[in-house]
PDB file of C-alpha atoms in Angstrom:
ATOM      1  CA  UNK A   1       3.474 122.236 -73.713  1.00 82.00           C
ATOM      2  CA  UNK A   2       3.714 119.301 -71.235  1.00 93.00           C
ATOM      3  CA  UNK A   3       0.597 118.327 -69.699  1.00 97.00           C
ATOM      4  CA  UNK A   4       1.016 117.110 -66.358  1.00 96.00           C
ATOM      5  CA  UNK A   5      -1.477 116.754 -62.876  1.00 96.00           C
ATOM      6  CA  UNK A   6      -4.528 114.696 -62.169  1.00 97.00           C
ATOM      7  CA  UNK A   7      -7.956 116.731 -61.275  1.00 97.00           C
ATOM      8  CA  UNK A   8     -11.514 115.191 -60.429  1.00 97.00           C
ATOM      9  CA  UNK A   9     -13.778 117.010 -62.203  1.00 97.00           C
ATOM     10  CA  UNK A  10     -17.854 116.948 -63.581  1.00 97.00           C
ATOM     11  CA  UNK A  11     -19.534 117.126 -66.691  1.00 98.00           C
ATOM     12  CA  UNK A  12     -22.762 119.125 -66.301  1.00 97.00           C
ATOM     13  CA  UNK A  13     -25.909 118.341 -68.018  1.00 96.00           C
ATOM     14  CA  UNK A  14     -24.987 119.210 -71.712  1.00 97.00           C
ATOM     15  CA  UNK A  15     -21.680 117.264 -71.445  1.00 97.00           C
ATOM     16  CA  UNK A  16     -19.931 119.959 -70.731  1.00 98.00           C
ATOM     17  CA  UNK A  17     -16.313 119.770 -68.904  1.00 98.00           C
ATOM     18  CA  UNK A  18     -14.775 122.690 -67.559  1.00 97.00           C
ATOM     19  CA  UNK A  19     -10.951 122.082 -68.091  1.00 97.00           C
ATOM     20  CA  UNK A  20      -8.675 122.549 -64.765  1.00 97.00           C
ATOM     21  CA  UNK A  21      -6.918 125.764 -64.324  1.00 96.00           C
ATOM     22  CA  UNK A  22      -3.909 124.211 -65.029  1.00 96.00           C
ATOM     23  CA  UNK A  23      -4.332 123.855 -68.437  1.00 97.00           C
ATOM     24  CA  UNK A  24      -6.636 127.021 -70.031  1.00 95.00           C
ATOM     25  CA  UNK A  25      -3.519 129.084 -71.376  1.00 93.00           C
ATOM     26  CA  UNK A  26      -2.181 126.223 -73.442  1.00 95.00           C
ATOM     27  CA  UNK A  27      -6.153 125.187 -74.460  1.00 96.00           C
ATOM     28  CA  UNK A  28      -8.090 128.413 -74.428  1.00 93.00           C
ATOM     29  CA  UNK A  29      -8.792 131.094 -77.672  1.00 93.00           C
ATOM     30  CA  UNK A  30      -7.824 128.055 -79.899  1.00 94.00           C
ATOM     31  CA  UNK A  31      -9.245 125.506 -81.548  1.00 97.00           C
ATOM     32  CA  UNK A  32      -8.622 122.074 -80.005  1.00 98.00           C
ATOM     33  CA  UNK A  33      -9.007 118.786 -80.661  1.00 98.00           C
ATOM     34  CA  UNK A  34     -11.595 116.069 -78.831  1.00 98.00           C
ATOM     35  CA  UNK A  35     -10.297 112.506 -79.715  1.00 98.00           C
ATOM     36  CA  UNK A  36     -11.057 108.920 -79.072  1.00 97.00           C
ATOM     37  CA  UNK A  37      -7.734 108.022 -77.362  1.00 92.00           C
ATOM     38  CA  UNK A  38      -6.645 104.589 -78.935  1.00 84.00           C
ATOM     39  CA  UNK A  39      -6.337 101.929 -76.590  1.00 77.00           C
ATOM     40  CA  UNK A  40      -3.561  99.204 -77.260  1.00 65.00           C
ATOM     41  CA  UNK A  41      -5.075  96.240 -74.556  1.00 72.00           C
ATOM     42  CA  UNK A  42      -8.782  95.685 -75.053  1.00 73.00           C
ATOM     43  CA  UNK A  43      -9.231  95.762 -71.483  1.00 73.00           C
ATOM     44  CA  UNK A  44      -7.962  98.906 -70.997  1.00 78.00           C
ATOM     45  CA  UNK A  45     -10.395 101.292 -70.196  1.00 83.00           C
ATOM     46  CA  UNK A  46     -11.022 104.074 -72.831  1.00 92.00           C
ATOM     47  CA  UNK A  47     -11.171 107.694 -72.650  1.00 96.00           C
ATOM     48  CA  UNK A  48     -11.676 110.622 -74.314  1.00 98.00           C
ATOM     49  CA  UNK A  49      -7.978 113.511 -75.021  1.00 97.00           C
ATOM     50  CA  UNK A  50      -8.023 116.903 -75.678  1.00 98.00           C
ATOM     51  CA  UNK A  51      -5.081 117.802 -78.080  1.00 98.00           C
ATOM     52  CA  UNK A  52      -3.652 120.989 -79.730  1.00 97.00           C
ATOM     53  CA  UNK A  53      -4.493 120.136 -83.399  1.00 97.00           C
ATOM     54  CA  UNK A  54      -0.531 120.677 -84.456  1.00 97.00           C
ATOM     55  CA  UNK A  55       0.393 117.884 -82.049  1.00 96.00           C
ATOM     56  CA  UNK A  56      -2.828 115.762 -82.469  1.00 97.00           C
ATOM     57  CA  UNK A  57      -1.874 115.823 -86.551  1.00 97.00           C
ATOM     58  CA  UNK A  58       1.926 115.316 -85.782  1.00 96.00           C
ATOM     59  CA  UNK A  59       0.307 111.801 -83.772  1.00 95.00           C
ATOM     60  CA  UNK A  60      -1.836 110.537 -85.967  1.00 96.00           C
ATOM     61  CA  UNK A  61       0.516 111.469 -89.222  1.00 96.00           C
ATOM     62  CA  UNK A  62       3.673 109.555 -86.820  1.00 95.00           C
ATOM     63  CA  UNK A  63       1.283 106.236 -86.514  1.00 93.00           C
ATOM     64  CA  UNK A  64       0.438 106.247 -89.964  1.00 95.00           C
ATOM     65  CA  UNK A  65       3.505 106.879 -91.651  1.00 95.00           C
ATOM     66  CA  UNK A  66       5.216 103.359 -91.785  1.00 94.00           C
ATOM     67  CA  UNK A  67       2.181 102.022 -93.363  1.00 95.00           C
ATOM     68  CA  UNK A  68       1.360 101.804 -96.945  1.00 95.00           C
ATOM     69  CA  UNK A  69      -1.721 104.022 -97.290  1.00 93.00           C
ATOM     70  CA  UNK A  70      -3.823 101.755 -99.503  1.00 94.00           C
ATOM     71  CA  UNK A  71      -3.554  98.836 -96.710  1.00 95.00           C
ATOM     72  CA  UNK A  72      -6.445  97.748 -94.690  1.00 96.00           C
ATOM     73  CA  UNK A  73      -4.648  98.535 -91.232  1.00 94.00           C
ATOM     74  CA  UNK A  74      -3.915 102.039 -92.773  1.00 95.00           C
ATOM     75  CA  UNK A  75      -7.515 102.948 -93.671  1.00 95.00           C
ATOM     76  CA  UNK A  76      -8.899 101.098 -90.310  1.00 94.00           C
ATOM     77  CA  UNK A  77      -6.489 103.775 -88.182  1.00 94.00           C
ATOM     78  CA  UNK A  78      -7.241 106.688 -90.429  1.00 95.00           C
ATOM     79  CA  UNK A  79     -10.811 106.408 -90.050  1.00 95.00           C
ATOM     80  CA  UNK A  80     -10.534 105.892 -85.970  1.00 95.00           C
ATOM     81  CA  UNK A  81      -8.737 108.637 -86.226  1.00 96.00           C
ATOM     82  CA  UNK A  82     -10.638 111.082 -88.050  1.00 96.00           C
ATOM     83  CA  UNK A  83     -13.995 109.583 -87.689  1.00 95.00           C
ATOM     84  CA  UNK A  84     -13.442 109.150 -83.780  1.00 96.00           C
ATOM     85  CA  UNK A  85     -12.123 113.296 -83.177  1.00 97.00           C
ATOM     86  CA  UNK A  86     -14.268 116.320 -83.663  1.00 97.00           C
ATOM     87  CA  UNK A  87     -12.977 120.500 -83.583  1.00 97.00           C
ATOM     88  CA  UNK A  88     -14.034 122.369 -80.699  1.00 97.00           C
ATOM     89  CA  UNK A  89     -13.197 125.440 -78.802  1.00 97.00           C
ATOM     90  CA  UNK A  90     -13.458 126.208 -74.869  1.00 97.00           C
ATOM     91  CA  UNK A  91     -16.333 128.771 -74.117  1.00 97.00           C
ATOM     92  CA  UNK A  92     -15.880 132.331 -72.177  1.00 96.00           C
ATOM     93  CA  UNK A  93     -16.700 129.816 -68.751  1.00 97.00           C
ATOM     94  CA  UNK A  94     -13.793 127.793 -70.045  1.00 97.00           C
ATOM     95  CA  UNK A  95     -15.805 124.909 -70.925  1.00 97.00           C
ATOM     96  CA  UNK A  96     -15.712 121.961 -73.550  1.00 98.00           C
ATOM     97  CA  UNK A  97     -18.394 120.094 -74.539  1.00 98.00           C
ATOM     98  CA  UNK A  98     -17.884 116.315 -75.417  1.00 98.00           C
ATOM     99  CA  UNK A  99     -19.914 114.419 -78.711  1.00 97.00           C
ATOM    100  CA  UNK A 100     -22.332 112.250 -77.792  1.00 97.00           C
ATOM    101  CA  UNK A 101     -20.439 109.637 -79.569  1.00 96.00           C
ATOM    102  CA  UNK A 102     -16.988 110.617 -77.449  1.00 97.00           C
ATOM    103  CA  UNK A 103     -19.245 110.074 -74.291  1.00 97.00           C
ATOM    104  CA  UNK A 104     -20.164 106.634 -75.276  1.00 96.00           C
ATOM    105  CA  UNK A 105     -16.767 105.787 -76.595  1.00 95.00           C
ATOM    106  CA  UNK A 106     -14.933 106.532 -73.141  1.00 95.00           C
ATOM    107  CA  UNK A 107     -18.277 105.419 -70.866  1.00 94.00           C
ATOM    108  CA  UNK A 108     -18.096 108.751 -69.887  1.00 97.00           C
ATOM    109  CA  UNK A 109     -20.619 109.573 -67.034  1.00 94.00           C
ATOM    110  CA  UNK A 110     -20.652 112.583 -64.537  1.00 97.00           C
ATOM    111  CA  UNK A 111     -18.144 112.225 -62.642  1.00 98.00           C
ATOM    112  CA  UNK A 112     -14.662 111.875 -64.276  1.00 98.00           C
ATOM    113  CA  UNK A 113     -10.611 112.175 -63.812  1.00 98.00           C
ATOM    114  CA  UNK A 114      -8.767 114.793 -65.839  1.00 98.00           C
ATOM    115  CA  UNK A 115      -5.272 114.010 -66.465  1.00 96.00           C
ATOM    116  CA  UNK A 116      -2.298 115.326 -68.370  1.00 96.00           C
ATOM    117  CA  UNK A 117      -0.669 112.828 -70.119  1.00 94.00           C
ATOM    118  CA  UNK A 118       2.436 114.324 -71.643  1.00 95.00           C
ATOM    119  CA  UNK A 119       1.285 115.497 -75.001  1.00 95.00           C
ATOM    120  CA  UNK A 120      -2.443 115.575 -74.491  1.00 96.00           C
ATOM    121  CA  UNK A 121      -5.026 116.001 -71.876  1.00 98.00           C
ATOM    122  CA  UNK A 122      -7.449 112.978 -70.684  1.00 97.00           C
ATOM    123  CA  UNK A 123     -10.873 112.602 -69.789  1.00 98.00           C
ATOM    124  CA  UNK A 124     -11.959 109.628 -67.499  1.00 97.00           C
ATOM    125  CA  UNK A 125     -14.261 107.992 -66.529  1.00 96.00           C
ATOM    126  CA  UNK A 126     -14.107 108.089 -62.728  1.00 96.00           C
ATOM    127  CA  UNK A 127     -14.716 104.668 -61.394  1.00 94.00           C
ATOM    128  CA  UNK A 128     -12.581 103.498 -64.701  1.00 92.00           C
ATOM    129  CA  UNK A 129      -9.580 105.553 -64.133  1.00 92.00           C
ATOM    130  CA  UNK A 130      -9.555 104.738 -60.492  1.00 91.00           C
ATOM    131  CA  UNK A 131      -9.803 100.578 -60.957  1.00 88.00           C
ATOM    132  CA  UNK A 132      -7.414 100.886 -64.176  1.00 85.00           C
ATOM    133  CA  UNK A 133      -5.018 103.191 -61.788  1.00 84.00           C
ATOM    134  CA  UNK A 134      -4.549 100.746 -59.077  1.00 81.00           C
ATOM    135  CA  UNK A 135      -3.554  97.715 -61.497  1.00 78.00           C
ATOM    136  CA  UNK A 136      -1.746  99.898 -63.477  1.00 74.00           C
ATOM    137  CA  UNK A 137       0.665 100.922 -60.116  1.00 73.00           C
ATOM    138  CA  UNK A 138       0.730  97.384 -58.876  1.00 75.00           C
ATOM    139  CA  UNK A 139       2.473  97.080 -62.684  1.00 74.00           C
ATOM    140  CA  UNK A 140       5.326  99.764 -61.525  1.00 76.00           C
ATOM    141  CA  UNK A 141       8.059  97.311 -60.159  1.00 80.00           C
ATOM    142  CA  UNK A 142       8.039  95.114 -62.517  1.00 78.00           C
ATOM    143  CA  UNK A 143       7.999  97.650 -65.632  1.00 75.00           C
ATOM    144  CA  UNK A 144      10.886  99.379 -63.922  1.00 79.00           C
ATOM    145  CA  UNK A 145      12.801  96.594 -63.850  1.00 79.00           C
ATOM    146  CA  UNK A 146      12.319  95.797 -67.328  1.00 81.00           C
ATOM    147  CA  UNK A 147      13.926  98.946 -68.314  1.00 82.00           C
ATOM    148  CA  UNK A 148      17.562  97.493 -67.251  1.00 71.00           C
ATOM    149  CA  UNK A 149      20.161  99.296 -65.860  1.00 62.00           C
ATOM    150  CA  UNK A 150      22.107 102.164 -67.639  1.00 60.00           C
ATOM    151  CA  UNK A 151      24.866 103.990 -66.808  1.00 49.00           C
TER     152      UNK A 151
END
């Protein structure tokens, strides 16, 4: 499934999201996949993706296959990556609750953006989506361009 769509959305007390219509069937009666989405700029903002395991373990095995697995770099990414995602399941209200250490890892408050993003679903931090949104469009012209023309 492609995820696709932008939703404002609120985590209740316990953390708890409830994931937008849009994308139960593909999420619920599964288990899923919370992850620390890896950022390449260190001022990008973080946040938090929701993955089908399948294509979460098809990612993560992708990144780490051109890389010797004794290297440094290799065992840096594979513990982000398994140290920084956690199982979970939606409830019968169609809710997901986010670790504690996911919340703090995407500055995740109340408020926050829910986005598909292709092969995974993301979980924003409002005010950081919306200020990392506008630079990111102002970026548009210029990144099209880049691509060239084809015929």
């Amino acid at each position: 499934m492609t995820f696709r769509g932008t939703f404002e959305h609120s985590l209740d007390g316990k953390h708890r999201l409830t994931v937008p219509a849009k994308f139960r069937e593909a999420l619920a009666g599964k288990p899923i996949v919370l992850a620390a989405s890896p950022e390449l700029d260190a001022d990008s903002p973080r946040c938090v993706a929701i993955w089908l395991p399948e294509d979460y373990e098809r990612y993560v095995d992708r990144t780490l296959s051109t890389l010797n697995p004794a290297s440094p770099t290799a065992r840096a990414l594979e513990r982000f990556f398994f140290n920084s995602s956690a199982e979970a399941e939606l409830d019968s209200a169609n809710r997901v609750m986010i670790p504690s250490n996911l919340m703090r890892y995407g500055s995740l408050e109340k408020d926050v953006i829910v986005t598909g993003s292709g092969r995974c679903v993301e979980v924003w931090d409002r005010a950081r989506f919306d200020s990392y949104q506008e630079g990111f469009l102002a970026q548009i012209p210029d990144l099209t361009a880049s691509l060239g023309q084809s015929a």
